[in-house]
mmCIF file of C-alpha atoms in Angstrom:
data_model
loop_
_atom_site.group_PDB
_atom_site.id
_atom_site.type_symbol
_atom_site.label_atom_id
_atom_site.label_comp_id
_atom_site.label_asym_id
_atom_site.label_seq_id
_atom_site.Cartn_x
_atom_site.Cartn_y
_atom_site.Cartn_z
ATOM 1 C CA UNK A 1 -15.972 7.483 -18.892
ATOM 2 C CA UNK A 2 -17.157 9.612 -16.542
ATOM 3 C CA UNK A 3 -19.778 8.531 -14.823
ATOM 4 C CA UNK A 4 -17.210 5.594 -14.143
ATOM 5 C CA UNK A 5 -14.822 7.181 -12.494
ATOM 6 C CA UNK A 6 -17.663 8.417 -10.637
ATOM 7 C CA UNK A 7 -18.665 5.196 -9.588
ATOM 8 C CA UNK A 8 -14.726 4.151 -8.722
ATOM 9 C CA UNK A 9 -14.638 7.415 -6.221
ATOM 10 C CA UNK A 10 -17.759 5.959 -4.305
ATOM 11 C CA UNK A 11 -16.249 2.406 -4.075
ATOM 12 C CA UNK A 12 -12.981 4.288 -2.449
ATOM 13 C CA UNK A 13 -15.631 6.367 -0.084
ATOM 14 C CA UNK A 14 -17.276 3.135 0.799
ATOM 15 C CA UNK A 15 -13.298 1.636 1.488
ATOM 16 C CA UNK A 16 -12.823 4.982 3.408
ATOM 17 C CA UNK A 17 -10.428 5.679 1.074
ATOM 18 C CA UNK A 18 -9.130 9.462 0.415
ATOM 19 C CA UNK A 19 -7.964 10.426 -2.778
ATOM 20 C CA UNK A 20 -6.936 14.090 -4.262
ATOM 21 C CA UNK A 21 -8.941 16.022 -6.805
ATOM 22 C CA UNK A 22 -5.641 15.227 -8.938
ATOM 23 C CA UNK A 23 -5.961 11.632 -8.550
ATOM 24 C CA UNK A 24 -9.320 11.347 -9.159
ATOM 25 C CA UNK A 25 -8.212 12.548 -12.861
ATOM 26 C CA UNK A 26 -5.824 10.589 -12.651
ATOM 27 C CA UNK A 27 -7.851 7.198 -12.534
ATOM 28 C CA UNK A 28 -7.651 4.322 -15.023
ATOM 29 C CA UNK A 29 -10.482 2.403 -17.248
ATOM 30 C CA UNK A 30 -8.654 -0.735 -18.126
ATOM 31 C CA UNK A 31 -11.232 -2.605 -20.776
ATOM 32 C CA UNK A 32 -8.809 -4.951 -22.159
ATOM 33 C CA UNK A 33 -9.824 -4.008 -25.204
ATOM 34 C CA UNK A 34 -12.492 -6.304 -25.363
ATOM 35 C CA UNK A 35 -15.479 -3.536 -25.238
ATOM 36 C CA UNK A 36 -17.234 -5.443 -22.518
ATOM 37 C CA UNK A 37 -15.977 -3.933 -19.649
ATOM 38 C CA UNK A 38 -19.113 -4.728 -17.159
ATOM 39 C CA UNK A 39 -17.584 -8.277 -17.406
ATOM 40 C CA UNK A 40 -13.812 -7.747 -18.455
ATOM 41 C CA UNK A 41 -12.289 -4.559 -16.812
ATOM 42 C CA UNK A 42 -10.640 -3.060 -14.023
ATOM 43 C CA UNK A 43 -10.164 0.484 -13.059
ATOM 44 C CA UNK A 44 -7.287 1.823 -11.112
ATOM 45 C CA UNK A 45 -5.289 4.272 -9.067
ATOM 46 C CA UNK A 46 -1.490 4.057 -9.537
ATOM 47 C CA UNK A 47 0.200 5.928 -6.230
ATOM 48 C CA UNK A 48 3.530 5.326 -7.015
ATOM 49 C CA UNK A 49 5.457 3.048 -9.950
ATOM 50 C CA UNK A 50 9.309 4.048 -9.135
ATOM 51 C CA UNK A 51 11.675 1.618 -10.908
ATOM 52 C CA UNK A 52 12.015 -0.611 -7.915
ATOM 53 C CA UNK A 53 8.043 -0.538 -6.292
ATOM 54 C CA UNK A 54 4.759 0.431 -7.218
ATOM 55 C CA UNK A 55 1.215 0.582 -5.178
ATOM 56 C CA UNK A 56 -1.814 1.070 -6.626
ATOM 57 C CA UNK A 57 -5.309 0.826 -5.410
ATOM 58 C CA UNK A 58 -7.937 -1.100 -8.095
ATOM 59 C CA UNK A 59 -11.681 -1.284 -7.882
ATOM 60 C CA UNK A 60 -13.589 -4.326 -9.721
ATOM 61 C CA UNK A 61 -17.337 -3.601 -10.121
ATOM 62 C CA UNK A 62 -19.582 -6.349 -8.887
ATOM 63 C CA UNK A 63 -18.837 -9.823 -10.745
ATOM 64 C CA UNK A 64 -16.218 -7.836 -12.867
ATOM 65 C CA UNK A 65 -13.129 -9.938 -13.606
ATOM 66 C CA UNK A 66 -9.354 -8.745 -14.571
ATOM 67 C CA UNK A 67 -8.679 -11.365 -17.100
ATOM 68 C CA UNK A 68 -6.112 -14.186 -16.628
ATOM 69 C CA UNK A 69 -2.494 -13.068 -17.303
ATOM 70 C CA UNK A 70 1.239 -13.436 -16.249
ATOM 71 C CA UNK A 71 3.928 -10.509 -15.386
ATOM 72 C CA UNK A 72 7.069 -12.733 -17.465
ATOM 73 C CA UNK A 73 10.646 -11.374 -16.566
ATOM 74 C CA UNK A 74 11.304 -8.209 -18.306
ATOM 75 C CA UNK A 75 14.896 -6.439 -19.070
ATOM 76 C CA UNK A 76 16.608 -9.225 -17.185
ATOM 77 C CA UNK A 77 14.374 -8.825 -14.212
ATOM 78 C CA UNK A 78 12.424 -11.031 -12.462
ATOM 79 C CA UNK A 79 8.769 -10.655 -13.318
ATOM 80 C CA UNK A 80 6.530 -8.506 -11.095
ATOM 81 C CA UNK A 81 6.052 -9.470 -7.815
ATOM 82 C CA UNK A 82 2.472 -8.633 -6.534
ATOM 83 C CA UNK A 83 0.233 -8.822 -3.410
ATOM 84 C CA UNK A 84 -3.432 -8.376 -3.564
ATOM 85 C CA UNK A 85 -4.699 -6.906 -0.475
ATOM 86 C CA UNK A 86 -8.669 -6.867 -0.432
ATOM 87 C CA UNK A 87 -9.998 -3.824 1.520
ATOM 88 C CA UNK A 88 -14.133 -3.935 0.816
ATOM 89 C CA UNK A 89 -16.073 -5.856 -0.774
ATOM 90 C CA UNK A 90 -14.910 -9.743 -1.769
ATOM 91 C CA UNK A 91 -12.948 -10.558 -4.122
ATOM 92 C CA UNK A 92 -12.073 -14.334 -5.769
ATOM 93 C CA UNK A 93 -8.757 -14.815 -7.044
ATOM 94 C CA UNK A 94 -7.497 -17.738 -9.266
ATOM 95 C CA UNK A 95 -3.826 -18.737 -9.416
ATOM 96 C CA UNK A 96 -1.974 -22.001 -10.624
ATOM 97 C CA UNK A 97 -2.478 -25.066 -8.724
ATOM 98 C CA UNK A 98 -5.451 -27.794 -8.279
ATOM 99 C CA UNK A 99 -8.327 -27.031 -9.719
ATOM 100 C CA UNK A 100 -10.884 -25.321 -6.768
ATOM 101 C CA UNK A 101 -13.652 -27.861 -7.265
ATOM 102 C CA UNK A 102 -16.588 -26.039 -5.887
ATOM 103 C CA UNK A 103 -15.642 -22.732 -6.931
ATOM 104 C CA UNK A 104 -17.709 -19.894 -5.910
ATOM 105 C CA UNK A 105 -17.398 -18.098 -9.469
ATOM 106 C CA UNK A 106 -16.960 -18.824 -13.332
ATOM 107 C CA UNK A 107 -15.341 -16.826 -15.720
ATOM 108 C CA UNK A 108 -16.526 -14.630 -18.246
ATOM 109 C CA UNK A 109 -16.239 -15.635 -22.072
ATOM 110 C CA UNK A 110 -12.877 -16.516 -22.872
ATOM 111 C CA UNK A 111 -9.870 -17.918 -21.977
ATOM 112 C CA UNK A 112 -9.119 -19.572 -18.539
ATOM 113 C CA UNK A 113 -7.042 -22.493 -17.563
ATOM 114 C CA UNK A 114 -5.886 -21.627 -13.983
ATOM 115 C CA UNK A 115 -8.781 -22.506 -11.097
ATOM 116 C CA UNK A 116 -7.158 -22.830 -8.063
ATOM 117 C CA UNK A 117 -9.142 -20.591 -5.877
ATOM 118 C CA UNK A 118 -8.318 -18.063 -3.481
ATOM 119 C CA UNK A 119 -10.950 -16.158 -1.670
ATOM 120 C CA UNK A 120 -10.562 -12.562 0.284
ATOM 121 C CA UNK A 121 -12.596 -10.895 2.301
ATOM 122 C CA UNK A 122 -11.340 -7.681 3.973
ATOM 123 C CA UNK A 123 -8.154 -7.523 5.701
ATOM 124 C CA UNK A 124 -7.201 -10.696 3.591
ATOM 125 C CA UNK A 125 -4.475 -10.838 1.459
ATOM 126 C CA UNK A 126 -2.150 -13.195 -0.725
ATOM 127 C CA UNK A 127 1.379 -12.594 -2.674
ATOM 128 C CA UNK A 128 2.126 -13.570 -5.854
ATOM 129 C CA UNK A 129 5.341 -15.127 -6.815
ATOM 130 C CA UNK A 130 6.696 -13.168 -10.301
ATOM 131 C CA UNK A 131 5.567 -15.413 -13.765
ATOM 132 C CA UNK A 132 2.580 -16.765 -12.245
ATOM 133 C CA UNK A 133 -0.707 -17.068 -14.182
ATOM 134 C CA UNK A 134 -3.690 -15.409 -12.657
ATOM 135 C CA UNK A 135 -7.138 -13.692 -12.714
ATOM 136 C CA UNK A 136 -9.331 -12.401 -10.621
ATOM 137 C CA UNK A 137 -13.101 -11.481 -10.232
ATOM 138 C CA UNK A 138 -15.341 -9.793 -7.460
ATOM 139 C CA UNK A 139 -17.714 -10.774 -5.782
ATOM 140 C CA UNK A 140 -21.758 -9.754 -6.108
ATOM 141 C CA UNK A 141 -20.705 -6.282 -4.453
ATOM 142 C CA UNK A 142 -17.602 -5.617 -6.099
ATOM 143 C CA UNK A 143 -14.222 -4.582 -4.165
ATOM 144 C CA UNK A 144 -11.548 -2.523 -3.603
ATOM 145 C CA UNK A 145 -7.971 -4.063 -3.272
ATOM 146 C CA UNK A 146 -4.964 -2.398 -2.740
ATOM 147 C CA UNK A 147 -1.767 -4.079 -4.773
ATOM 148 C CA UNK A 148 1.968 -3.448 -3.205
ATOM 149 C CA UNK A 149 4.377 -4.816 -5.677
ATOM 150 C CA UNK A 150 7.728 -4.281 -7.964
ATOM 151 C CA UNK A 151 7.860 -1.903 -11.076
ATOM 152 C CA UNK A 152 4.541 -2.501 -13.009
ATOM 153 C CA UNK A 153 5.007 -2.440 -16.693
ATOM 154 C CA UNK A 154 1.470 -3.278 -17.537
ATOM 155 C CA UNK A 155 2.346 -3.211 -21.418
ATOM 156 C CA UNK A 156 4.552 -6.190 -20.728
ATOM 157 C CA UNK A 157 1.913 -8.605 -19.203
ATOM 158 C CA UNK A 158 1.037 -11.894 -21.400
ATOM 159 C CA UNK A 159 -2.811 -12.521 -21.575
ATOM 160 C CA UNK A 160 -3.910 -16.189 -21.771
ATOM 161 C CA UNK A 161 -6.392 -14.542 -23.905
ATOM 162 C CA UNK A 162 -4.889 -13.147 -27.272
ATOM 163 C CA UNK A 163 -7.503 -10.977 -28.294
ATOM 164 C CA UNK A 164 -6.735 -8.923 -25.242
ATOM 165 C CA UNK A 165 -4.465 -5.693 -25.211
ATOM 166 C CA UNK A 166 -3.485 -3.575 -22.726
ATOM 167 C CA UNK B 1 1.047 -3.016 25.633
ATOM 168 C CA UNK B 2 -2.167 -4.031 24.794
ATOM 169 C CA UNK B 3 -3.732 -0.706 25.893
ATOM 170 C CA UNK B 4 -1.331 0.548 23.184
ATOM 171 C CA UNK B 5 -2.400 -1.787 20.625
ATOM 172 C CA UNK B 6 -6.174 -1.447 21.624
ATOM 173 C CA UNK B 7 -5.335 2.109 20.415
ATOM 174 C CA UNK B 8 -3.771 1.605 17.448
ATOM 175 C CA UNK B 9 -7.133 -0.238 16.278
ATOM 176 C CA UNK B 10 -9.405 2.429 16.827
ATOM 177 C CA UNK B 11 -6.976 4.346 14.778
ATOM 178 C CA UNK B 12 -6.857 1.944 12.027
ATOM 179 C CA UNK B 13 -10.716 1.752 12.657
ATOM 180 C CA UNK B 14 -11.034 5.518 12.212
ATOM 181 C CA UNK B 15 -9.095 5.445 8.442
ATOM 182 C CA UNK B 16 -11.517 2.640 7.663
ATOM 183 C CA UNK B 17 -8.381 0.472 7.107
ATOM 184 C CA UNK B 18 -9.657 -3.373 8.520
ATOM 185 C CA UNK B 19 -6.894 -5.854 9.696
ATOM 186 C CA UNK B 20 -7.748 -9.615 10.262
ATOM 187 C CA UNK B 21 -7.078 -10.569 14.342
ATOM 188 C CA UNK B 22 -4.014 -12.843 13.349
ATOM 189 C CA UNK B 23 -2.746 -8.753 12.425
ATOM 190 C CA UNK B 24 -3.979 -7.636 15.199
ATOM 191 C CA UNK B 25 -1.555 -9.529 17.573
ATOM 192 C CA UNK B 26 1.452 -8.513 14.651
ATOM 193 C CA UNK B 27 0.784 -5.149 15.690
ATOM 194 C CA UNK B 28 4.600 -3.677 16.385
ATOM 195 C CA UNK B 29 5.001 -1.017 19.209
ATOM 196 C CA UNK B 30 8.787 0.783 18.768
ATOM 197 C CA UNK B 31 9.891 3.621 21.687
ATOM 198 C CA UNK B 32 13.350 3.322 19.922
ATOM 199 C CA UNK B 33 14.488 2.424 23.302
ATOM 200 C CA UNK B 34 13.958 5.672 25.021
ATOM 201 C CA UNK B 35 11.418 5.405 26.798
ATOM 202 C CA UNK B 36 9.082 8.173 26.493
ATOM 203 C CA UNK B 37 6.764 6.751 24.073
ATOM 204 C CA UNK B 38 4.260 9.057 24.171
ATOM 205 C CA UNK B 39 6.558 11.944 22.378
ATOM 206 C CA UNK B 40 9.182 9.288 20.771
ATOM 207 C CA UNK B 41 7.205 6.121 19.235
ATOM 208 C CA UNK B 42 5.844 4.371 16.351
ATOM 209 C CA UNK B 43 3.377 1.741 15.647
ATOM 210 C CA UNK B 44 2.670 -0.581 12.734
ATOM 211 C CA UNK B 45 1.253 -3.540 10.811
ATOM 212 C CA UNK B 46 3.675 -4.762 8.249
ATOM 213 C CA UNK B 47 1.259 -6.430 5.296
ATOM 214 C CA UNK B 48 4.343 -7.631 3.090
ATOM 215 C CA UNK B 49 8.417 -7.481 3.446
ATOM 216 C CA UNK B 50 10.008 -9.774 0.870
ATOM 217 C CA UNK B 51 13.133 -9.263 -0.895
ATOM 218 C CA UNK B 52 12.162 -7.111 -3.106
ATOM 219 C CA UNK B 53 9.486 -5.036 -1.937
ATOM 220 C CA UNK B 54 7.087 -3.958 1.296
ATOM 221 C CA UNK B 55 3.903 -2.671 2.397
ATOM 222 C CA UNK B 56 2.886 -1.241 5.821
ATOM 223 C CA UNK B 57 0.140 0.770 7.897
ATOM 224 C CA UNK B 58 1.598 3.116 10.922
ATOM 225 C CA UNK B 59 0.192 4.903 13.395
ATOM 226 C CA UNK B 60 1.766 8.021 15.270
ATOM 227 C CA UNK B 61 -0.355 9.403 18.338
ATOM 228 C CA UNK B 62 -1.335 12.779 19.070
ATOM 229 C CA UNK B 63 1.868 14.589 18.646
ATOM 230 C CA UNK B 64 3.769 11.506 18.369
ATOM 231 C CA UNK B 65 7.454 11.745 16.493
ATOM 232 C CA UNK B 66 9.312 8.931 14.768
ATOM 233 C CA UNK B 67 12.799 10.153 15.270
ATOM 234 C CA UNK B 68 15.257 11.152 12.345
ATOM 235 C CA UNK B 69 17.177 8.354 10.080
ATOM 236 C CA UNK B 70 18.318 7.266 7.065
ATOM 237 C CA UNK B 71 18.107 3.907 5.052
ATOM 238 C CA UNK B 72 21.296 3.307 3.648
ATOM 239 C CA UNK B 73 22.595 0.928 1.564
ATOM 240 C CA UNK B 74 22.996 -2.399 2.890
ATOM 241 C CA UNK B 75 24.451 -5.461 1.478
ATOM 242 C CA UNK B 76 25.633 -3.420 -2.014
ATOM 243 C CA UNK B 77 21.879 -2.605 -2.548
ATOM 244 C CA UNK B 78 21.029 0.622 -2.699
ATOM 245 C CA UNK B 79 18.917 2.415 0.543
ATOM 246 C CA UNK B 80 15.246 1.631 1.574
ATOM 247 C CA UNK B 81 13.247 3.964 -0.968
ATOM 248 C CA UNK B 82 9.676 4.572 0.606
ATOM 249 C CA UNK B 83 6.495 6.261 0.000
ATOM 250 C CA UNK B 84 4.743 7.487 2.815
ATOM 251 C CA UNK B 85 0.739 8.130 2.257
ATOM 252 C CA UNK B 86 -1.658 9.815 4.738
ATOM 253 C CA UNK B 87 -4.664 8.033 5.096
ATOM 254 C CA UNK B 88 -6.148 9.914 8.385
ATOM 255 C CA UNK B 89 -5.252 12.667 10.702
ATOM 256 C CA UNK B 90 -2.556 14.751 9.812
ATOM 257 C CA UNK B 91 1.152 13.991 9.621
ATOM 258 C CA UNK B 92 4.652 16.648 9.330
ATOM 259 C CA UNK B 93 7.569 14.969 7.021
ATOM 260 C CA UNK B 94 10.637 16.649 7.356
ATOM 261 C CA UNK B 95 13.318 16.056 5.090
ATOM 262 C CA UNK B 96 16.696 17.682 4.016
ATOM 263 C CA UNK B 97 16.431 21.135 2.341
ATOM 264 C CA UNK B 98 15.535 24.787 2.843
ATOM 265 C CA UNK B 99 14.479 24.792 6.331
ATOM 266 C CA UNK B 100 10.935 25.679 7.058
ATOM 267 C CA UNK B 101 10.904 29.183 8.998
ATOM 268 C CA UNK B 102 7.277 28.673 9.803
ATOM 269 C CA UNK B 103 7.195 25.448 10.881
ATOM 270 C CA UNK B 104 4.124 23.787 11.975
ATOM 271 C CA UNK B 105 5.746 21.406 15.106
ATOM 272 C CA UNK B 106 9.036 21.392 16.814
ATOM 273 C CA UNK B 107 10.926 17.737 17.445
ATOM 274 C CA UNK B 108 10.492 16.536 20.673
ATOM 275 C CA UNK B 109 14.081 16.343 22.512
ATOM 276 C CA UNK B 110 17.122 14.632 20.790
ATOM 277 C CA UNK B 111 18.889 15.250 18.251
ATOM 278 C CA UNK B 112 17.393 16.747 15.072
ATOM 279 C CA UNK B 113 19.018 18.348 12.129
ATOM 280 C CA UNK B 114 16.694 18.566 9.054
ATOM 281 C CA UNK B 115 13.572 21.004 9.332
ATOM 282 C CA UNK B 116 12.209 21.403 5.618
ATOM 283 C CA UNK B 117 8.749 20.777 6.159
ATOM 284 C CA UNK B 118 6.098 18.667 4.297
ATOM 285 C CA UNK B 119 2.176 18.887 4.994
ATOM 286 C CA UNK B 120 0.617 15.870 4.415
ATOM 287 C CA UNK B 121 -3.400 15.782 4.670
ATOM 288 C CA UNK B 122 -5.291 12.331 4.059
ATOM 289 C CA UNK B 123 -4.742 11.363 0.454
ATOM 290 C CA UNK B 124 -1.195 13.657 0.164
ATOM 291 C CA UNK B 125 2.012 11.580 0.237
ATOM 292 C CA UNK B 126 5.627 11.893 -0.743
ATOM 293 C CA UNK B 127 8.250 9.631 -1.920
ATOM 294 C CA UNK B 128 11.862 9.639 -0.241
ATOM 295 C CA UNK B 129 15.048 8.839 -1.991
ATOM 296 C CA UNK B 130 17.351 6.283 -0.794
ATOM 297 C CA UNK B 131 19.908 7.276 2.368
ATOM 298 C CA UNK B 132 18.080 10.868 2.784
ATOM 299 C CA UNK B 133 17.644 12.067 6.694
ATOM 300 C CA UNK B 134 13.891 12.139 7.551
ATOM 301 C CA UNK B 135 11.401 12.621 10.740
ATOM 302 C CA UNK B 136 7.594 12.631 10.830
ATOM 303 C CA UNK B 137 5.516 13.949 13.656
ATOM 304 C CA UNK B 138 1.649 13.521 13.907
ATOM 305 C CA UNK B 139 -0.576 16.534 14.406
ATOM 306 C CA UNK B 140 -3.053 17.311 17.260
ATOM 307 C CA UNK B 141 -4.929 14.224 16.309
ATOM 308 C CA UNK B 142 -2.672 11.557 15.181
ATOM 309 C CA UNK B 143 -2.304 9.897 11.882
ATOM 310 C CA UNK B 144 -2.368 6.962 9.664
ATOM 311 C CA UNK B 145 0.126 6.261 7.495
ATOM 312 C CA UNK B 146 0.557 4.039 4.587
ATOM 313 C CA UNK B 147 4.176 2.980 3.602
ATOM 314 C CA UNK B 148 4.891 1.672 0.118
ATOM 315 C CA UNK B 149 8.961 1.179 -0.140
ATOM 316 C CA UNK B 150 11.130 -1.706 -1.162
ATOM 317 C CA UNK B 151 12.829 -3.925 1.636
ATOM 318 C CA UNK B 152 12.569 -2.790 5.354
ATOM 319 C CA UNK B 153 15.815 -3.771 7.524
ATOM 320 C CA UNK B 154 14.780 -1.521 10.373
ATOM 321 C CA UNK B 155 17.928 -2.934 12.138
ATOM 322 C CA UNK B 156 19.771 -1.188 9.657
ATOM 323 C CA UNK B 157 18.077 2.222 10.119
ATOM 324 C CA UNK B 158 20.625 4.676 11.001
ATOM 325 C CA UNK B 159 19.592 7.586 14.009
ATOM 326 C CA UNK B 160 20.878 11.043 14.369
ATOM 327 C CA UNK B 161 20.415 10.348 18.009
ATOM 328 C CA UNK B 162 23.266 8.061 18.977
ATOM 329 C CA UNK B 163 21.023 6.606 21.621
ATOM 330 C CA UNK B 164 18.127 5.126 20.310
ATOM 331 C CA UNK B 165 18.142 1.035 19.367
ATOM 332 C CA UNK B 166 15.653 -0.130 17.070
#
């Protein structure tokens, strides 16, 4: 666990990224529980999660991918709202809408049905309207992408994928 | 004006922070109409400003101040809440509260009422509540500043100095 939050602090050095000795305890190993993170996981820095915004900033190791999932409407709310900011490295992201025929990536084992792609290189970015499936995976060199959204309730996403837990 | 945002570049170039060139002509330069810019001004790239949430990068010069204001609430919602996060340089919050006897920086001339006094170093930052008076003022070298808040109306900003215009 370690030696992976480790590696997270040298992606944010390579983004030029500061973070406090408290953050840097305060980082996330998402495996999905699916005990394969090297292909399914995401690690994370939440900065602030108020009850009306949240940014955090997430690093995917090279050709890591955050599963596909949804943020559905929760307590009456409108689902989260999210935009993906890349800030190093490259980073493919796959939303609803026609299938990307030459895509530049596949998904790891298990399940997928959205392949409309959207690729970001730094500086690009792209915001998600609340309820919408999507996943996303890096690129040979990993990357570092900051997310500015509403309230995340992470425990609330739907997984396409119903082995997966959060 | 393009000196100005030549300058804001290099800053943003200094924090590591990259910004595509359809940014870099988004670029916003504010004097909050009193001309003296160099001691009263603000620049910034707003990534994201929907309804419901908002994301930008600022810049304050050497010594630069972004006068005091509020967010209240507009339209029955309640007042902008934001996060501010220093990414380079150093920047001075000061909010409502004790007052600060050993302040760091005195306001440039206006009108100024609030002097409790918050440090913030690359990777500190500090949330605001809604519809409380704040100023920031950059340090020797300037800073870079990441905002994380719900909606921006800056029209709706309300100054301490009766004569600045956003």
């Amino acid at each position: 666990m370690n030696e992976i939050k480790q590696r997270v602090i040298q992606f944010f050095q390579k983004a030029g990224i500061v973070i406090t000795d408290i953050e840097k305890d305060k980082i996330e190993v998402a495996d999905f529980g699916l005990n394969d993170f090297e292909n399914t996981g995401l690690t994370l820095l939440t900065y602030v999660n108020t009850q009306r915004c949240c940014a955090k900033e997430m690093v995917l190791f090279p050709n890591q991918t955050c599963p596909e999932h949804i943020h559905p409407p929760v307590c009456g709310q409108e689902g989260k709202e999210e935009t993906f900011r890349c800030r190093w490295g490259r980073v493919y992201l796959f939303i609803e809408g026609e299938e990307t025929s030459t895509r530049a990536v596949n998904p790891p084992r298990g399940e997928y049905t959205v392949f409309h792609q959207i690729e970001l290189n730094p500086g690009d970015q792209y915001t998600l309207i609340p309820n919408t499936k999507h996943w996303f995976k890096a690129g040979d060199e990993g990357a570092v992408i900051s997310e500015f959204s509403t309230k995340s309730r992470d425990e609330s996403d739907i997984f396409t994928d119903k082995r997966i837990k959060r």
